[in-house]
Short mmCIF file of C-alpha atoms in Angstrom, two decimals:
data_model
loop_
_atom_site.label_atom_id
_atom_site.label_comp_id
_atom_site.label_asym_id
_atom_site.label_seq_id
_atom_site.Cartn_x
_atom_site.Cartn_y
_atom_site.Cartn_z
CA MET A 1 0.00 0.00 0.00
CA ILE A 2 2.78 2.42 0.87
CA ASN A 3 4.34 1.74 -2.51
CA GLU A 4 1.02 2.54 -4.19
CA LEU A 5 0.80 5.83 -2.31
CA LYS A 6 4.40 6.68 -3.17
CA LYS A 7 3.60 5.99 -6.79
CA ILE A 8 0.85 8.63 -6.64
CA LEU A 9 3.42 11.06 -5.24
CA SER A 10 5.79 10.39 -8.12
CA GLU A 11 3.25 10.77 -10.91
CA LYS A 12 1.69 13.87 -12.41
CA GLY A 13 -1.27 14.86 -14.54
CA ASP A 14 -3.73 12.27 -15.78
CA THR A 15 -1.71 9.31 -14.52
CA ARG A 16 -1.84 10.74 -11.01
CA LYS A 17 -5.60 11.28 -11.34
CA VAL A 18 -6.10 7.67 -12.39
CA LEU A 19 -4.00 6.36 -9.51
CA ILE A 20 -5.94 8.48 -7.01
CA HIS A 21 -9.19 7.32 -8.59
CA ASN A 22 -8.09 3.67 -8.26
CA PHE A 23 -7.01 4.15 -4.65
CA GLN A 24 -10.28 5.83 -3.69
CA ASN A 25 -12.35 3.18 -5.47
CA TYR A 26 -10.47 0.42 -3.71
CA ILE A 27 -11.04 2.02 -0.30
CA TRP A 28 -14.68 2.92 -0.86
CA ASN A 29 -15.63 -0.42 -2.40
CA SER A 30 -14.10 -2.46 0.41
CA ASP A 31 -16.39 -3.33 3.28
CA GLN A 32 -13.38 -4.45 5.20
CA LEU A 33 -9.80 -3.47 4.43
CA PRO A 34 -7.05 -6.05 4.95
CA TYR A 35 -5.15 -3.90 7.44
CA ASP A 36 -5.14 -3.28 11.15
CA ASN A 37 -8.03 -1.02 12.16
CA GLU A 38 -5.87 2.04 12.84
CA ILE A 39 -4.23 1.84 9.44
CA ALA A 40 -7.55 1.16 7.71
CA GLU A 41 -8.92 4.31 9.33
CA LEU A 42 -5.92 6.33 8.14
CA LEU A 43 -6.46 5.07 4.59
CA ARG A 44 -10.19 5.83 4.70
CA ASP A 45 -9.41 9.31 5.99
CA LEU A 46 -6.94 9.82 3.15
CA ALA A 47 -9.34 8.62 0.45
CA TYR A 48 -11.95 11.05 1.73
CA ASP A 49 -9.56 13.98 2.31
CA LEU A 50 -8.12 13.69 -1.20
CA ASP A 51 -11.53 14.74 -2.49
CA PHE A 52 -11.07 18.11 -0.83
CA CYS A 53 -7.52 18.75 -2.08
CA GLU A 54 -7.44 21.37 -4.78
CA THR A 55 -3.73 21.50 -5.54
CA ASP A 56 -0.96 18.98 -6.20
CA SER A 57 0.90 20.24 -3.15
CA SER A 58 -2.06 19.64 -0.84
CA ILE A 59 -2.45 16.14 -2.31
CA ASN A 60 1.24 15.49 -1.68
CA GLU A 61 0.97 16.75 1.87
CA GLU A 62 -2.00 14.54 2.70
CA ILE A 63 -0.32 11.46 1.25
CA GLU A 64 3.05 12.14 2.86
CA VAL A 65 1.51 12.66 6.30
CA THR A 66 -0.49 9.45 5.93
CA ILE A 67 2.58 7.48 4.86
CA GLN A 68 4.49 8.81 7.88
CA LYS A 69 1.68 7.81 10.24
CA ILE A 70 1.39 4.36 8.69
CA GLN A 71 5.13 3.84 8.93
CA LYS A 72 5.15 4.93 12.58
CA PHE A 73 2.32 2.58 13.31
CA GLY A 74 3.81 -0.32 11.41
CA LEU A 75 1.98 -1.56 8.36
CA ASN A 76 0.51 -5.02 8.83
CA GLU A 77 -1.18 -5.87 5.58
CA ARG A 78 -2.41 -9.10 4.20
CA ARG A 79 -2.61 -8.14 0.55
CA GLU A 80 -2.05 -5.31 -1.90
CA PHE A 81 -4.83 -3.77 -3.95
CA MET B 1 7.37 23.55 35.13
CA VAL B 2 7.13 20.62 32.75
CA PRO B 3 5.30 21.61 29.55
CA ASP B 4 2.32 19.59 28.37
CA GLU B 5 3.26 16.40 26.62
CA TRP B 6 1.70 17.26 23.27
CA LYS B 7 0.95 20.46 21.42
CA TYR B 8 -2.04 20.32 19.06
CA THR B 9 -2.72 23.18 16.67
CA PHE B 10 -5.65 23.60 14.33
CA ASN B 11 -6.24 26.46 11.91
CA LEU B 12 -8.96 27.73 9.63
CA GLU B 13 -7.39 26.16 6.57
CA GLY B 14 -8.06 22.81 8.19
CA LYS B 15 -4.42 22.11 8.92
CA GLU B 16 -3.68 20.18 12.05
CA ASN B 17 -0.38 19.65 13.76
CA LEU B 18 0.34 17.36 16.67
CA GLU B 19 3.77 17.75 18.16
CA LYS B 20 5.45 15.81 20.95
CA VAL B 21 6.90 18.25 23.45
CA SER B 22 7.72 16.35 26.63
CA ASP B 23 7.13 13.09 28.45
CA LYS B 24 5.05 14.66 31.21
CA GLY B 25 2.37 11.97 31.49
CA GLY B 26 4.45 8.93 30.68
CA ASN B 27 2.93 6.16 28.62
CA THR B 28 -0.64 6.22 29.92
CA THR B 29 -1.68 9.83 30.52
CA GLN B 30 -1.42 12.33 27.68
CA TYR B 31 -1.52 16.07 28.37
CA VAL B 32 -2.42 17.89 25.17
CA GLN B 33 -2.13 21.63 24.94
CA MET B 34 -4.75 22.82 22.43
CA ASN B 35 -4.25 25.78 20.12
CA TRP B 36 -6.52 27.41 17.60
CA GLU B 37 -4.90 29.61 14.96
CA VAL B 38 -7.03 32.47 13.72
CA LYS B 39 -5.70 35.17 11.42
CA GLY B 40 -2.09 34.62 12.36
CA GLU B 41 -2.75 34.53 16.09
CA THR B 42 -2.44 31.40 18.15
CA ILE B 43 -5.10 31.09 20.80
CA ASP B 44 -4.46 28.82 23.75
CA LEU B 45 -7.52 26.65 24.36
CA GLY B 46 -6.08 25.05 27.46
CA THR B 47 -4.98 21.55 28.27
CA ARG B 48 -6.92 18.35 27.79
CA VAL B 49 -5.99 15.10 29.46
CA TYR B 50 -6.45 11.75 27.74
CA GLN B 51 -5.86 8.29 29.07
CA THR B 52 -4.24 6.64 26.09
CA ASN B 53 -0.91 5.30 24.93
CA ASN B 54 2.00 7.53 24.20
CA ASN B 55 2.00 7.56 20.42
CA GLU B 56 0.91 10.11 17.86
CA ILE B 57 -1.88 8.06 16.30
CA ASN B 58 -3.58 7.25 19.60
CA VAL B 59 -3.35 10.84 20.76
CA GLY B 60 -4.68 12.03 17.39
CA VAL B 61 -7.65 9.70 17.67
CA ALA B 62 -8.28 10.87 21.23
CA VAL B 63 -8.18 14.53 20.21
CA HIS B 64 -10.70 13.96 17.41
CA GLY B 65 -13.00 11.64 19.30
CA GLY B 66 -12.55 12.58 22.94
CA ASN B 67 -15.46 13.37 25.20
CA TYR B 68 -14.12 16.72 26.30
CA GLN B 69 -16.99 19.14 26.66
CA GLY B 70 -16.12 22.56 25.38
CA SER B 71 -17.75 25.66 26.78
CA PRO B 72 -18.44 29.04 25.20
CA GLY B 73 -15.97 30.56 27.66
CA TRP B 74 -12.89 29.81 25.65
CA TRP B 75 -14.46 31.17 22.50
CA GLN B 76 -15.34 34.44 24.23
CA ASN B 77 -11.72 34.71 25.26
CA ALA B 78 -10.62 33.86 21.77
CA SER B 79 -12.94 36.29 20.04
CA GLY B 80 -11.61 39.13 22.15
CA LYS B 81 -8.18 38.55 20.71
CA VAL B 82 -8.95 38.88 17.02
CA ASP B 83 -10.05 41.88 14.98
CA GLU B 84 -12.66 40.08 12.98
CA VAL B 85 -14.59 36.92 13.63
CA TYR B 86 -15.59 34.64 10.82
CA PRO B 87 -18.78 32.64 11.39
CA GLU B 88 -17.14 29.54 10.01
CA ALA B 89 -14.25 30.06 12.38
CA ILE B 90 -16.57 30.00 15.33
CA VAL B 91 -18.17 26.78 14.23
CA VAL B 92 -14.79 25.23 13.55
CA GLY B 93 -13.63 26.48 16.92
CA PHE B 94 -16.55 24.93 18.70
CA ALA B 95 -15.99 21.71 16.87
CA GLN B 96 -12.39 21.68 17.92
CA ALA B 97 -13.40 22.44 21.48
CA GLY B 98 -14.63 18.88 21.51
CA LEU B 99 -18.37 19.24 21.18
CA LYS B 100 -19.58 15.88 20.00
CA SER B 101 -22.76 17.35 18.65
CA LEU B 102 -22.98 20.69 16.96
CA THR B 103 -26.38 21.80 18.17
CA LYS B 104 -28.56 24.63 16.94
CA GLN B 105 -28.01 26.25 20.33
CA VAL B 106 -24.28 26.43 19.74
CA ILE B 107 -24.71 27.78 16.25
CA ASN B 108 -27.21 30.35 17.47
CA PHE B 109 -24.68 31.47 20.05
CA ALA B 110 -22.10 31.86 17.30
CA ASP B 111 -24.65 33.74 15.24
CA VAL B 112 -25.23 36.34 17.92
CA ALA B 113 -21.54 36.70 18.60
CA ALA B 114 -20.58 37.12 14.98
CA GLY B 115 -23.32 39.53 14.14
CA SER B 116 -25.83 37.38 12.29
CA GLN B 117 -23.56 36.23 9.48
CA THR B 118 -23.62 32.74 10.89
CA ALA B 119 -27.21 32.24 9.82
CA ASN B 120 -25.67 31.09 6.57
CA VAL B 121 -23.92 28.29 8.40
CA VAL B 122 -27.12 27.16 10.08
CA SER B 123 -29.00 26.99 6.84
CA ALA B 124 -26.23 25.57 4.70
CA GLY B 125 -28.13 22.35 4.21
CA GLU B 126 -31.28 24.11 3.20
CA ASN B 127 -29.30 26.30 0.82
CA ALA B 128 -28.05 23.19 -0.92
CA LEU B 129 -31.61 22.29 -1.71
CA VAL B 130 -31.98 24.91 -4.36
CA SER B 131 -33.60 23.72 -7.54
CA THR B 132 -30.46 24.35 -9.57
CA PHE B 133 -27.51 22.94 -7.68
CA GLN B 134 -24.56 25.10 -6.86
CA TYR B 135 -21.05 23.67 -6.92
CA ASP B 136 -18.18 24.98 -4.89
CA ILE B 137 -15.70 24.98 -7.73
CA PRO B 138 -17.37 25.45 -11.09
CA GLY B 139 -17.50 22.11 -12.85
CA HIS B 140 -15.55 20.38 -10.09
CA GLY B 141 -18.26 19.06 -7.77
CA ALA B 142 -20.60 18.50 -10.70
CA GLU B 143 -17.97 16.51 -12.57
CA ARG B 144 -17.35 14.28 -9.56
CA LEU B 145 -21.03 13.50 -9.22
CA VAL B 146 -21.27 12.51 -12.88
CA GLN B 147 -18.07 10.43 -12.76
CA ARG B 148 -19.35 8.55 -9.77
CA GLY B 149 -22.81 7.94 -11.09
CA ILE B 150 -24.53 10.20 -8.59
CA SER B 151 -27.52 12.01 -10.02
CA GLU B 152 -28.70 15.36 -8.73
CA LYS B 153 -31.84 13.62 -7.49
CA MET B 154 -29.71 11.25 -5.42
CA ALA B 155 -27.75 14.20 -4.06
CA GLN B 156 -30.96 15.97 -3.19
CA THR B 157 -32.25 12.88 -1.39
CA ALA B 158 -29.03 12.63 0.63
CA ILE B 159 -29.28 16.29 1.60
CA SER B 160 -32.91 16.04 2.64
CA LYS B 161 -32.84 12.59 4.30
CA GLY B 162 -29.22 11.90 5.19
CA SER B 163 -27.53 12.36 8.54
CA LYS B 164 -25.76 15.67 8.83
CA TYR B 165 -22.14 15.99 9.97
CA PHE B 166 -19.62 18.78 10.25
CA ASP B 167 -16.06 18.05 9.13
CA PRO B 168 -13.79 20.60 10.84
CA LYS B 169 -10.70 19.67 8.87
CA ASN B 170 -12.14 20.27 5.42
CA GLY B 171 -14.68 22.85 6.51
CA ALA B 172 -17.59 20.91 5.07
CA ILE B 173 -21.05 19.90 6.06
CA ASN B 174 -21.63 16.34 4.90
CA TYR B 175 -24.92 14.57 4.37
CA ILE B 176 -24.59 10.82 4.59
CA LEU B 177 -27.34 8.50 3.49
CA GLU B 178 -26.42 5.10 4.85
CA GLY B 179 -27.42 2.21 2.58
CA GLY B 180 -28.71 4.70 0.08
CA PHE B 181 -27.93 2.50 -2.92
CA SER B 182 -29.41 -0.85 -3.90
CA THR B 183 -25.93 -2.30 -3.44
CA GLY B 184 -26.08 -1.26 0.20
CA LYS B 185 -23.45 1.41 -0.31
CA ASP B 186 -23.66 4.79 1.41
CA LEU B 187 -23.86 8.18 -0.25
CA LEU B 188 -22.00 11.24 1.02
CA ILE B 189 -22.67 14.73 -0.28
CA GLY B 190 -20.16 17.31 0.97
CA THR B 191 -21.20 20.96 0.98
CA ASN B 192 -19.73 24.34 1.74
CA PRO B 193 -21.04 25.37 5.19
CA ILE B 194 -21.42 29.01 4.18
CA THR B 195 -22.90 28.79 0.69
CA GLY B 196 -24.35 25.29 0.72
CA ALA B 197 -22.68 24.61 -2.62
CA ILE B 198 -21.71 21.01 -3.32
CA LYS B 199 -18.02 20.22 -2.93
CA THR B 200 -18.09 16.52 -3.61
CA GLY B 201 -20.13 13.34 -3.78
CA ILE B 202 -18.92 9.90 -2.72
CA ARG B 203 -20.53 6.48 -2.89
CA GLY B 204 -18.98 3.73 -0.81
CA THR B 205 -18.76 2.07 2.56
CA ASN B 206 -17.74 3.39 5.97
CA LEU B 207 -17.91 7.01 4.88
CA VAL B 208 -18.44 8.51 8.35
CA ARG B 209 -15.03 9.57 9.60
CA LEU B 210 -14.09 9.76 13.25
CA ARG B 211 -13.59 13.50 13.12
CA MET B 212 -17.06 14.22 11.75
CA ILE B 213 -19.35 15.84 14.29
CA PRO B 214 -23.07 15.01 14.13
CA ILE B 215 -25.30 18.04 13.74
CA GLN B 216 -28.69 17.65 15.34
#
């Protein structure tokens, strides 16, 4: 998951939009995410907050902060999306 | 004097910052010094105490979901320190004071204090029910709704029948219709609290976020 988020950070333009779209769809279409609850909540917060970001820099900031929190918490995931 | 263990700052742009300052409360008791930034000034909202583990995520969750009961007192202090008071700022401030439910009484208080401008905040939901929808960024909110297969009728249903929440971080009033789709998915319509214009529309599961404050 962290790699997927980092990929969004590294892309621009339409590719970035598609990656964000895929990430949000994955989060919103999953009744239960394959992560510990705290991390799942961080990812759900991010998917939602990205809808309110109006600039690339605010998108980057949201993603970077989430990655930092996930890394501090320790990602325990059972599968990638 | 040992400073509080954490320093939490929230501003009108929705930015939050949680910073570790000391180890005052050890691993079980967290002292969080709350700050509200308004127009370049930092207003001290006092210290809150949470019984939770000593890590940033747990403290962040506690700050957003704690049962601290705010009082108008701190806002009166705060409002005396700024030249101009924005209605939205008051609502955001109350939300950050820890009110779990943003009641009409609170908003009415803000309305009086801010000189009636806040009426717009109170009626944001009703404003969104205009026959021709308004969108916060021209084409932006509308485009999202189309992309996500959300019709204006669905949006209108969510606004009229959904549960209403305030999101202090993004400065939005959200209407969430749980199980609003035949698939069982929920529908969220996010609106501007001042104008009522639609910011976004989301269909999915588990859309209510911890930070969202129910509005009665």
